[in-house]
PDB file of C-alpha atoms in Angstrom:
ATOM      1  CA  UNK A   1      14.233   3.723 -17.781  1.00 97.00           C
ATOM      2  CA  UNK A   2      15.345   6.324 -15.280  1.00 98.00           C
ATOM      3  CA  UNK A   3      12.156   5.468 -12.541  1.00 98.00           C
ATOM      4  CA  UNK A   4      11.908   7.250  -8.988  1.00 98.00           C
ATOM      5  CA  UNK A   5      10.321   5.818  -5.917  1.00 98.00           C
ATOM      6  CA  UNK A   6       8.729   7.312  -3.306  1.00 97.00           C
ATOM      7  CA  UNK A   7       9.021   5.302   0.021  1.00 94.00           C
ATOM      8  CA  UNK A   8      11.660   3.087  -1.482  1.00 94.00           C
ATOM      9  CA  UNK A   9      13.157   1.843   2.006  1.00 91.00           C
ATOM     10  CA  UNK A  10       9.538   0.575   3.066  1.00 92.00           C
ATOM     11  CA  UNK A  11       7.126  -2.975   2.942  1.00 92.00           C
ATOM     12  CA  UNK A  12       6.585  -2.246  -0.899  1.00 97.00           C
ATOM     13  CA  UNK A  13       9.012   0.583  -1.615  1.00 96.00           C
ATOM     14  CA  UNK A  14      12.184  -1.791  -0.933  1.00 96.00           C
ATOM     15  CA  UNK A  15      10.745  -5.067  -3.245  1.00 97.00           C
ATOM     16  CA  UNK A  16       9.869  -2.184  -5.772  1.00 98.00           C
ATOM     17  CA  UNK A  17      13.213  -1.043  -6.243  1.00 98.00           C
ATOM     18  CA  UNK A  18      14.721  -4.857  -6.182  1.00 98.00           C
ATOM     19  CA  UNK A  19      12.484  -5.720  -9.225  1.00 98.00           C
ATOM     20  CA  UNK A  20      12.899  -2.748 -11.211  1.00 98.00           C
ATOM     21  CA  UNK A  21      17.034  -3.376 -10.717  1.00 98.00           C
ATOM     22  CA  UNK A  22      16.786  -6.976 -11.644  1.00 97.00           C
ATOM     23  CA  UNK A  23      14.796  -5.924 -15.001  1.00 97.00           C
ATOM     24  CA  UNK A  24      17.764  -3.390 -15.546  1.00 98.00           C
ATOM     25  CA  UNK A  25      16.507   0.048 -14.409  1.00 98.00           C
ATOM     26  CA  UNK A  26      17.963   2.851 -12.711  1.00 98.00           C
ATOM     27  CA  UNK A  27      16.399   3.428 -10.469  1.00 98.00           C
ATOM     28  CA  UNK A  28      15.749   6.348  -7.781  1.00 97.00           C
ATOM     29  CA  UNK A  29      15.444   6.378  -3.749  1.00 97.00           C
ATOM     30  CA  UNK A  30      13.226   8.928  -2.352  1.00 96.00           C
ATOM     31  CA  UNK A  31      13.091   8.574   1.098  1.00 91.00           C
ATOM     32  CA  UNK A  32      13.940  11.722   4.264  1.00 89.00           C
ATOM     33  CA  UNK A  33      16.046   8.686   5.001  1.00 87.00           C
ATOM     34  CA  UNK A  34      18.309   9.114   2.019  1.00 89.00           C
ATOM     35  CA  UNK A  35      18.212  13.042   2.267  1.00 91.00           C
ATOM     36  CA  UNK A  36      14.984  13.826   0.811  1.00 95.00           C
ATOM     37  CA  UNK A  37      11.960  14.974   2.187  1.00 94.00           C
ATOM     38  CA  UNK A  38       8.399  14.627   0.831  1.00 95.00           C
ATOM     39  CA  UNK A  39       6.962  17.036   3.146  1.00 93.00           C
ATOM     40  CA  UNK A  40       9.006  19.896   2.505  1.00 95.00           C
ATOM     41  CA  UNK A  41      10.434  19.024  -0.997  1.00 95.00           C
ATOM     42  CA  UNK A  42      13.995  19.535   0.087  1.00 95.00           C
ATOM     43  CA  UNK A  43      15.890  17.545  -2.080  1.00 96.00           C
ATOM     44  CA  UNK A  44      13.169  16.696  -4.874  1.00 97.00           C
ATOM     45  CA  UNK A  45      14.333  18.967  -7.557  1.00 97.00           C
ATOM     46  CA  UNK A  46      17.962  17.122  -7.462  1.00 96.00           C
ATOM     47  CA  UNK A  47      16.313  13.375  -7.520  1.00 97.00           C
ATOM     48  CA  UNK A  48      13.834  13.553 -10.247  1.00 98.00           C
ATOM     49  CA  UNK A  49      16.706  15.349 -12.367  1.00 97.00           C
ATOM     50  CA  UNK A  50      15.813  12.933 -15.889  1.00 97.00           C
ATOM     51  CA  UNK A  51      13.541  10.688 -14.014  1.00 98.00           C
ATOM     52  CA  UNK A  52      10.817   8.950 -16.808  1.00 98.00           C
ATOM     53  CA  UNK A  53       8.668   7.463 -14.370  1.00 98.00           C
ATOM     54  CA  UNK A  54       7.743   8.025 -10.122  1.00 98.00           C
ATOM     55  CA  UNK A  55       5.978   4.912  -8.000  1.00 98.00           C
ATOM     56  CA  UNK A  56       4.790   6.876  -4.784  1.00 98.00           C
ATOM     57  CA  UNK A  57       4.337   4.092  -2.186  1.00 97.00           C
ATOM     58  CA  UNK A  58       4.375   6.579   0.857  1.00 93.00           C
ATOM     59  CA  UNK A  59       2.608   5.958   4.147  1.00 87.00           C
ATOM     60  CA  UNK A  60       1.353   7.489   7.455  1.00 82.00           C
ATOM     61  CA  UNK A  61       0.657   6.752  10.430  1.00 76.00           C
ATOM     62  CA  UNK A  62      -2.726   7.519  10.775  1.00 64.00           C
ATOM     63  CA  UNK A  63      -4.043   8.699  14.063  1.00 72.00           C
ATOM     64  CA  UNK A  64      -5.866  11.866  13.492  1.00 87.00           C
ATOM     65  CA  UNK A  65      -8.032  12.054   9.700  1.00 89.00           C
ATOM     66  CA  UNK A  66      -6.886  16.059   9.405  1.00 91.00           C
ATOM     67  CA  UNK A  67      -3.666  15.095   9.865  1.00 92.00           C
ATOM     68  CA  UNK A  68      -3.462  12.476   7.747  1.00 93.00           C
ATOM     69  CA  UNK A  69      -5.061  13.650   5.336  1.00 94.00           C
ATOM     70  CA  UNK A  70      -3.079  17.147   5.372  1.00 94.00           C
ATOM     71  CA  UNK A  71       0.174  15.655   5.492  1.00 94.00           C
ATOM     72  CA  UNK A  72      -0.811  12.856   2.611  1.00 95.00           C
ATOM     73  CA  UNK A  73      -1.898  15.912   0.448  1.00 96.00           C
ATOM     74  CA  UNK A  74       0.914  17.884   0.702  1.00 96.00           C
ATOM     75  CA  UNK A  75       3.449  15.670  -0.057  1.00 96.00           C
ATOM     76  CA  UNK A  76       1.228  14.199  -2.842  1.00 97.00           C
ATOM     77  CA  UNK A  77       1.330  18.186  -3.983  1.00 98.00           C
ATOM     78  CA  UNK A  78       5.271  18.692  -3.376  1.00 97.00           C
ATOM     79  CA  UNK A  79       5.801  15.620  -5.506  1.00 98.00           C
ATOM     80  CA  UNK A  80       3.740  16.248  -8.389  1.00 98.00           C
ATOM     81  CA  UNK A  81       5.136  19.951  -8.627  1.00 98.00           C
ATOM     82  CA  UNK A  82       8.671  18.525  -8.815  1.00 98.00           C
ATOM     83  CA  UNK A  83       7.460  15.943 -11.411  1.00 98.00           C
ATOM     84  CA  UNK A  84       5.941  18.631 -13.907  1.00 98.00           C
ATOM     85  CA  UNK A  85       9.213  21.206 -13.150  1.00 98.00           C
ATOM     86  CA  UNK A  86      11.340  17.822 -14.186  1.00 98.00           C
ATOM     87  CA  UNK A  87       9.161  16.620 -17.289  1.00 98.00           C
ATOM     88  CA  UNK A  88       7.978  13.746 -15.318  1.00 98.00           C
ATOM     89  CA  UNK A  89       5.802  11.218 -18.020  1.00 98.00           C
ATOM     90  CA  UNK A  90       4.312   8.888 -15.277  1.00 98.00           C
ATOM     91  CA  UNK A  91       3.150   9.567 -12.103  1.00 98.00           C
ATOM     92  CA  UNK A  92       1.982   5.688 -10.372  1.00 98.00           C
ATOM     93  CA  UNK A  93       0.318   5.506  -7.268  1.00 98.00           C
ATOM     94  CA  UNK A  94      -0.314   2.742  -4.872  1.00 98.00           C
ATOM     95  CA  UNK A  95      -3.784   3.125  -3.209  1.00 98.00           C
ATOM     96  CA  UNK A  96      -6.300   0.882  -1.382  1.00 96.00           C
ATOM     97  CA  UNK A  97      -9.255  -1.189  -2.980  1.00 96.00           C
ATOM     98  CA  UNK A  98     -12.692  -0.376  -1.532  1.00 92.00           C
ATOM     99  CA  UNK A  99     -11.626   2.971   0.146  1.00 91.00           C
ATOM    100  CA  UNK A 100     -14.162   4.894  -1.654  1.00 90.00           C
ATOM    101  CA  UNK A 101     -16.743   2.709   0.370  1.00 88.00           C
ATOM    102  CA  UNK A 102     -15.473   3.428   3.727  1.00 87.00           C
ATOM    103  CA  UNK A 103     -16.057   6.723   5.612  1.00 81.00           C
ATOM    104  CA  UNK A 104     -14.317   7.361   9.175  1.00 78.00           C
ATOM    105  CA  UNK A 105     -10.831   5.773   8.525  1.00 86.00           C
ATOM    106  CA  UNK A 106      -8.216   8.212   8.883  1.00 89.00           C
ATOM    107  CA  UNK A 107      -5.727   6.567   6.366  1.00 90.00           C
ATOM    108  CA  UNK A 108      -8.303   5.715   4.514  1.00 92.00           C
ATOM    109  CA  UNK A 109      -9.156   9.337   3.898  1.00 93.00           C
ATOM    110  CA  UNK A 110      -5.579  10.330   3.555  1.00 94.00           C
ATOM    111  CA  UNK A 111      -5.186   8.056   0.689  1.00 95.00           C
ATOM    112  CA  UNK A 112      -8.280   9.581  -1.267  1.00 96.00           C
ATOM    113  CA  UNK A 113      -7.034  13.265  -1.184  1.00 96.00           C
ATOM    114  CA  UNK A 114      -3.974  11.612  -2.559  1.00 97.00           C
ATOM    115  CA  UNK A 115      -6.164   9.915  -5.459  1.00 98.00           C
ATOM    116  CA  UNK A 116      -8.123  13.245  -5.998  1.00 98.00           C
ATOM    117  CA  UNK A 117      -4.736  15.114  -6.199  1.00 98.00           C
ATOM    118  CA  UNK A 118      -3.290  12.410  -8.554  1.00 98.00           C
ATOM    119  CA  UNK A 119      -6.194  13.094 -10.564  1.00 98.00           C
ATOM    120  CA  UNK A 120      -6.501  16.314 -10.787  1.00 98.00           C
ATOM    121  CA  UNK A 121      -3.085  16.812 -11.253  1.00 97.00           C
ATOM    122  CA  UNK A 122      -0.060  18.161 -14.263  1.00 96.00           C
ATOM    123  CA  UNK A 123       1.116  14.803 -14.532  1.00 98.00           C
ATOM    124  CA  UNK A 124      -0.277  11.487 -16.365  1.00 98.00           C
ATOM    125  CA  UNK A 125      -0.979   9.218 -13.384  1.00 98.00           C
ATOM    126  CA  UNK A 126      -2.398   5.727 -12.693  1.00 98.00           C
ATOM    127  CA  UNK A 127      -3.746   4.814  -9.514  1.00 98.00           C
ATOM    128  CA  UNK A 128      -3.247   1.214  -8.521  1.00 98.00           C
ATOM    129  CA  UNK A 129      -5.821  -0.086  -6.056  1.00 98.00           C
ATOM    130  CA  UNK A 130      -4.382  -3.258  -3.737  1.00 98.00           C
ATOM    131  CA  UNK A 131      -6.143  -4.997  -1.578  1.00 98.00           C
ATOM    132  CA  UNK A 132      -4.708  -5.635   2.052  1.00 97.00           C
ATOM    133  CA  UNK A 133      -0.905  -7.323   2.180  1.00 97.00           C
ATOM    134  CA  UNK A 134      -0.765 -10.916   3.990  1.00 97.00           C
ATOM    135  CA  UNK A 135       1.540  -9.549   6.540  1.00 96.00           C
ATOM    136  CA  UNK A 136      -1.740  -7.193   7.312  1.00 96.00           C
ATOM    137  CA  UNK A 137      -2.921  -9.347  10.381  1.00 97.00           C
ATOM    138  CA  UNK A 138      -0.029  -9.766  12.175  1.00 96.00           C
ATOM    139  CA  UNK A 139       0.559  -6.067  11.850  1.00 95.00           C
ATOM    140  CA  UNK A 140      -2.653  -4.942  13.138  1.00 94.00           C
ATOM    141  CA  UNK A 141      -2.989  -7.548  15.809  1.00 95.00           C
ATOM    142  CA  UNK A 142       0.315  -5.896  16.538  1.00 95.00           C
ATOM    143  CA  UNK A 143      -1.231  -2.404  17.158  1.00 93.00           C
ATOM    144  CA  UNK A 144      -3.379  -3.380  20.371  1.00 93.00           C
ATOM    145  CA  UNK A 145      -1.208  -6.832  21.857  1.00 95.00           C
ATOM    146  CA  UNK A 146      -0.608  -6.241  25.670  1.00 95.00           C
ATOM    147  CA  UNK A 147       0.731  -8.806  27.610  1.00 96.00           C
ATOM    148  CA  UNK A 148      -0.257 -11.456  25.160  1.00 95.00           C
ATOM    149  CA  UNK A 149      -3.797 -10.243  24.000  1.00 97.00           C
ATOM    150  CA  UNK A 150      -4.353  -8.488  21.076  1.00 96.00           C
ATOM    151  CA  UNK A 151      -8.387  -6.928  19.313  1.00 96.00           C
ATOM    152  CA  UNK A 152      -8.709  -7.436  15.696  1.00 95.00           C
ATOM    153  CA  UNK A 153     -11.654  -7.254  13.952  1.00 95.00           C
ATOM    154  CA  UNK A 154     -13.092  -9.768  11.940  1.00 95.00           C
ATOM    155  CA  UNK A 155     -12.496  -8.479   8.347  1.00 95.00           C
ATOM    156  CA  UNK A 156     -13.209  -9.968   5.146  1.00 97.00           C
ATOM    157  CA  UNK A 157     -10.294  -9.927   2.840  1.00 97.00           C
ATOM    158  CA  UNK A 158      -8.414 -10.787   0.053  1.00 98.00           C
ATOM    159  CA  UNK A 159      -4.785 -10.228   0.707  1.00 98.00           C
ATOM    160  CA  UNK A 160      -1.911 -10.195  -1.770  1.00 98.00           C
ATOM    161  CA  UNK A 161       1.565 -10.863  -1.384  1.00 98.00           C
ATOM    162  CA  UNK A 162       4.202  -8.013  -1.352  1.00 97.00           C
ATOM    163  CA  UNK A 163       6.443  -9.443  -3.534  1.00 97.00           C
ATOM    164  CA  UNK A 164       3.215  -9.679  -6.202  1.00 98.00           C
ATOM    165  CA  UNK A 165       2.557  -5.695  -5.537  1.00 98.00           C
ATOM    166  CA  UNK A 166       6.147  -4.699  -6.458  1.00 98.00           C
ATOM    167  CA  UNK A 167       6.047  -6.546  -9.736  1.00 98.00           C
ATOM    168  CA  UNK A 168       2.753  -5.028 -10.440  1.00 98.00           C
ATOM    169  CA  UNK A 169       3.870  -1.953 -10.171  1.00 98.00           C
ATOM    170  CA  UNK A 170       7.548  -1.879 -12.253  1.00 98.00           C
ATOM    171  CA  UNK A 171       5.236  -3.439 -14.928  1.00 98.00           C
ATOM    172  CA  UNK A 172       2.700  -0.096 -14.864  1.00 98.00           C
ATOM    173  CA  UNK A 173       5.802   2.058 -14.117  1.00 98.00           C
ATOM    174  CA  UNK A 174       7.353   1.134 -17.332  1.00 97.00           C
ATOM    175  CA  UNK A 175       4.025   1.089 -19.501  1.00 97.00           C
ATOM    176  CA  UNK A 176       1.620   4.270 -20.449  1.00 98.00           C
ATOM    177  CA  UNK A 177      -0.025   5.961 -17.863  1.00 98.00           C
ATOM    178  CA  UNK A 178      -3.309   4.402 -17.696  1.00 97.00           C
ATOM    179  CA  UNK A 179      -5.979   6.549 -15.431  1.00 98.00           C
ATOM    180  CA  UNK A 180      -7.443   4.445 -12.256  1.00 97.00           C
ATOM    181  CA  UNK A 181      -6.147   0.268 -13.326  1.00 98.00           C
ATOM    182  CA  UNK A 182      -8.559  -2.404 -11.900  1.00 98.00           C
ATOM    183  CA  UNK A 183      -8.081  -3.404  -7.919  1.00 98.00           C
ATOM    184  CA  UNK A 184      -5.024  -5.564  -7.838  1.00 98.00           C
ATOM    185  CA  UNK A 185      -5.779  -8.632  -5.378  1.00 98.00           C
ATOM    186  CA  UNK A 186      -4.386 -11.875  -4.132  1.00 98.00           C
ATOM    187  CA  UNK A 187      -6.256 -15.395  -5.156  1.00 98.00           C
ATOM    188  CA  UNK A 188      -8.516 -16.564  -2.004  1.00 97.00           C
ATOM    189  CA  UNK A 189     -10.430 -14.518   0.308  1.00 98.00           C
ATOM    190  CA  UNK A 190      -9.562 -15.193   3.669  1.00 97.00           C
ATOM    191  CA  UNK A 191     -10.635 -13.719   7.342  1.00 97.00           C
ATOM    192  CA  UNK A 192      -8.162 -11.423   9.565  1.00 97.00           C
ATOM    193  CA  UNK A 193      -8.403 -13.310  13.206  1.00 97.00           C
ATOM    194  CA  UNK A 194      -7.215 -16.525  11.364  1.00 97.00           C
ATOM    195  CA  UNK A 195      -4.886 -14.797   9.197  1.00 98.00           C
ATOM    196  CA  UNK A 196      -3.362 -13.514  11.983  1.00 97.00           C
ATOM    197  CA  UNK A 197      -3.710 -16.535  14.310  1.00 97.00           C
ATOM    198  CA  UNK A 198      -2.063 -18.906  11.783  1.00 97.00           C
ATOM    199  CA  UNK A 199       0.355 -16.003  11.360  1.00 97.00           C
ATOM    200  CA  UNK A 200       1.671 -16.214  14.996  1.00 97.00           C
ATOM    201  CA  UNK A 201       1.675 -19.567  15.216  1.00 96.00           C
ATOM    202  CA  UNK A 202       4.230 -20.002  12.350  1.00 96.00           C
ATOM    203  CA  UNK A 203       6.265 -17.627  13.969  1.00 95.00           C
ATOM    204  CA  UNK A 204       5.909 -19.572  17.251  1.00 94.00           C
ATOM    205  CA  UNK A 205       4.363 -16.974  18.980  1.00 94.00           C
ATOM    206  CA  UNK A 206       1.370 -17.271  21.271  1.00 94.00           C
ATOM    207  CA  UNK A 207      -1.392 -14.357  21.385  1.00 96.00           C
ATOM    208  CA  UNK A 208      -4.877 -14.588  22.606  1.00 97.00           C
ATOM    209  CA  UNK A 209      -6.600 -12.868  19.929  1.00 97.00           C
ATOM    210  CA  UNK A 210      -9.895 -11.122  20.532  1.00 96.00           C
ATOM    211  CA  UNK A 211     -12.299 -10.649  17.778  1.00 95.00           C
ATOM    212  CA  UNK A 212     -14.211  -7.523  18.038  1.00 95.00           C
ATOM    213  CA  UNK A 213     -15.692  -4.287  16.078  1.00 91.00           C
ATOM    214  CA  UNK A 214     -14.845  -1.940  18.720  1.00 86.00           C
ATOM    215  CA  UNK A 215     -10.979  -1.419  18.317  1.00 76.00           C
ATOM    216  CA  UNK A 216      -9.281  -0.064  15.440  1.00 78.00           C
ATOM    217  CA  UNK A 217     -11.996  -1.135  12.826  1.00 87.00           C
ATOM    218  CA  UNK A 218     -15.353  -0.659  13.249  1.00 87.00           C
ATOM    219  CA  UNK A 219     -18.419  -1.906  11.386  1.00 89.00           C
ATOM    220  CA  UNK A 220     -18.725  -0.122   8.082  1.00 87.00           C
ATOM    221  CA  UNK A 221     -15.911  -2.343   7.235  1.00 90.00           C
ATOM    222  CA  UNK A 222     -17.899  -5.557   7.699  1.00 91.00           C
ATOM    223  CA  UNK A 223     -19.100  -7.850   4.543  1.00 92.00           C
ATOM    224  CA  UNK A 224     -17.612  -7.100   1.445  1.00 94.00           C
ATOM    225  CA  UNK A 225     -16.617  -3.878   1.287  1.00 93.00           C
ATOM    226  CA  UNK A 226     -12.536  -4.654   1.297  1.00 95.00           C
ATOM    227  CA  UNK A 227     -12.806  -7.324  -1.710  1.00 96.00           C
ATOM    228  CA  UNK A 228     -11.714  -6.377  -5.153  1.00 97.00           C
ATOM    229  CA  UNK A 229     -14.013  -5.266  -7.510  1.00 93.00           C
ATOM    230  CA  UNK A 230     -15.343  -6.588 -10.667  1.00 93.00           C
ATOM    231  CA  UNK A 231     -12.386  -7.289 -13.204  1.00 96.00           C
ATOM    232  CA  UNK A 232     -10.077  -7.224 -10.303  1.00 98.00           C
ATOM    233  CA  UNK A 233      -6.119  -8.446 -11.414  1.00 98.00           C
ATOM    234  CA  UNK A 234      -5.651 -11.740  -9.527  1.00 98.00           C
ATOM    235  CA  UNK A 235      -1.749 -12.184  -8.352  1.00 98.00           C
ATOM    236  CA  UNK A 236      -0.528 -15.525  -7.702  1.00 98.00           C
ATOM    237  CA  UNK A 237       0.768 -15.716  -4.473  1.00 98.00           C
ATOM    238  CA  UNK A 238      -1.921 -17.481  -1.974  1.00 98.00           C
ATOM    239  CA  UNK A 239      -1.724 -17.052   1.680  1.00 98.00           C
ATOM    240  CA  UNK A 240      -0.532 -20.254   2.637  1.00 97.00           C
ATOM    241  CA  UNK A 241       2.598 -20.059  -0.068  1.00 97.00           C
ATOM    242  CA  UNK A 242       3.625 -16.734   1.957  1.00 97.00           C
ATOM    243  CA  UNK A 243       2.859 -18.220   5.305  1.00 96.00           C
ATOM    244  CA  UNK A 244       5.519 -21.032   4.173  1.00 95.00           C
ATOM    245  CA  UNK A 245       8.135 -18.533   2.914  1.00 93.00           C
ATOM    246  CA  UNK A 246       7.741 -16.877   6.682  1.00 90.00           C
ATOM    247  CA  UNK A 247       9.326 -20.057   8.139  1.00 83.00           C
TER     248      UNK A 247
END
């Protein structure tokens, strides 16, 4: 198949495209690194030219909710216009498990106007809900760390590997479209200051690591409300099997 991705040089964009190669696609790069742009659509029209199938694994960085959620949406609408204009079959998006529970995230609400535009949309779609990557820890101990201190709240989750997303997703890509699939998680639930503690410490790094609900996540993402749901699709990778490939 002739597949497209969206966000092809990124975490999940890049391992994407190497498994969909290996399997023997073609496959597309959509990225404003590789000349086209999401948020204006220059460029689209060309790239999904006979293009069966698009994985949109696009991010943002979320400081402000509007402005997430405005920039989110309109590339999310760009795209899906240049699907139906190119007879698109399949549109597959990557979302977040849980995010329907969780009110006053900005990315969080960025990725649900992409789900309601998916939806709602010319296209057939399937949304593919993933709980948190294992890299997750480090990278938001990362967002506060000065001089050797870093806040992280004390999240329950129940990370996945990368590599396991990617092949998740060239499997869906190459299927029927499929409406909202079940939350797509990793095998143990595990908590985010130890994550990230044993995270540094196999990269030989020392941080002081500060638990705390008062930083970048606050309290309506206590308890449960990250796990997978009911039915959830359990990928194989454990933690500890990814810590050990970090080395």
């Amino acid at each position: 198949m002739r597949i497209a991705i969206a966000g092809s040089t990124g975490n999940i964009g890049a391992r994407t495209v190497a498994v969909l190669e290996r399997d023997g696609h073609d496959v597309v790069r959509i990225s404003r690194s590789l000349g086209v742009d999401l948020s204006t659509g220059d460029g689209l029209d060309d790239a999904l030219a006979g293009v069966e199938a698009v994985i949109d694994v696009t991010n943002a960085s979320a400081a402000d909710r509007d402005e997430t959620v405005a920039y989110l949406g309109g590339t999310t609408r760009n795209l899906l216009a240049a699907e139906e204009r190119a007879g698109v079959r399949h549109h597959v998006l990557l979302s977040i498990a849980g995010i329907d529970r969780i009110d006053g995230n900005a990315h969080y609400a960025g990725k649900r106007e992409q789900e309601r535009l998916v939806a709602a949309g010319p296209v057939p779609w399937t949304i593919v809900p993933a709980t948190q990557f294992h890299d997750f820890a480090e990278m938001v101990a990362g967002w506060t760390e000065q001089d050797g201190v870093a806040t992280i709240a004390p999240l329950l989750v129940q990370p996945i590997a990368p590599a396991d997303v990617a092949v998740v997703l060239a499997e869906i890509a190459t299927g029927e479209p499929q409406g909202r699939y079940v939350d797509v998680a990793g095998p143990e639930t595990q908590d985010l200051v130890d994550m990230a503690r044993r995270t540094h410490r196999t990269r030989g790094r020392t941080v002081k690591l500060v638990p705390t609900w008062s930083a970048v996540f606050g309290p309506t993402m206590a308890g449960n409300v990250l796990l997978p749901g009911e039915g959830a699709r359990i990928a194989p990778t454990t933690f500890d099997e990814w810590l050990a490939e970090q080395r």
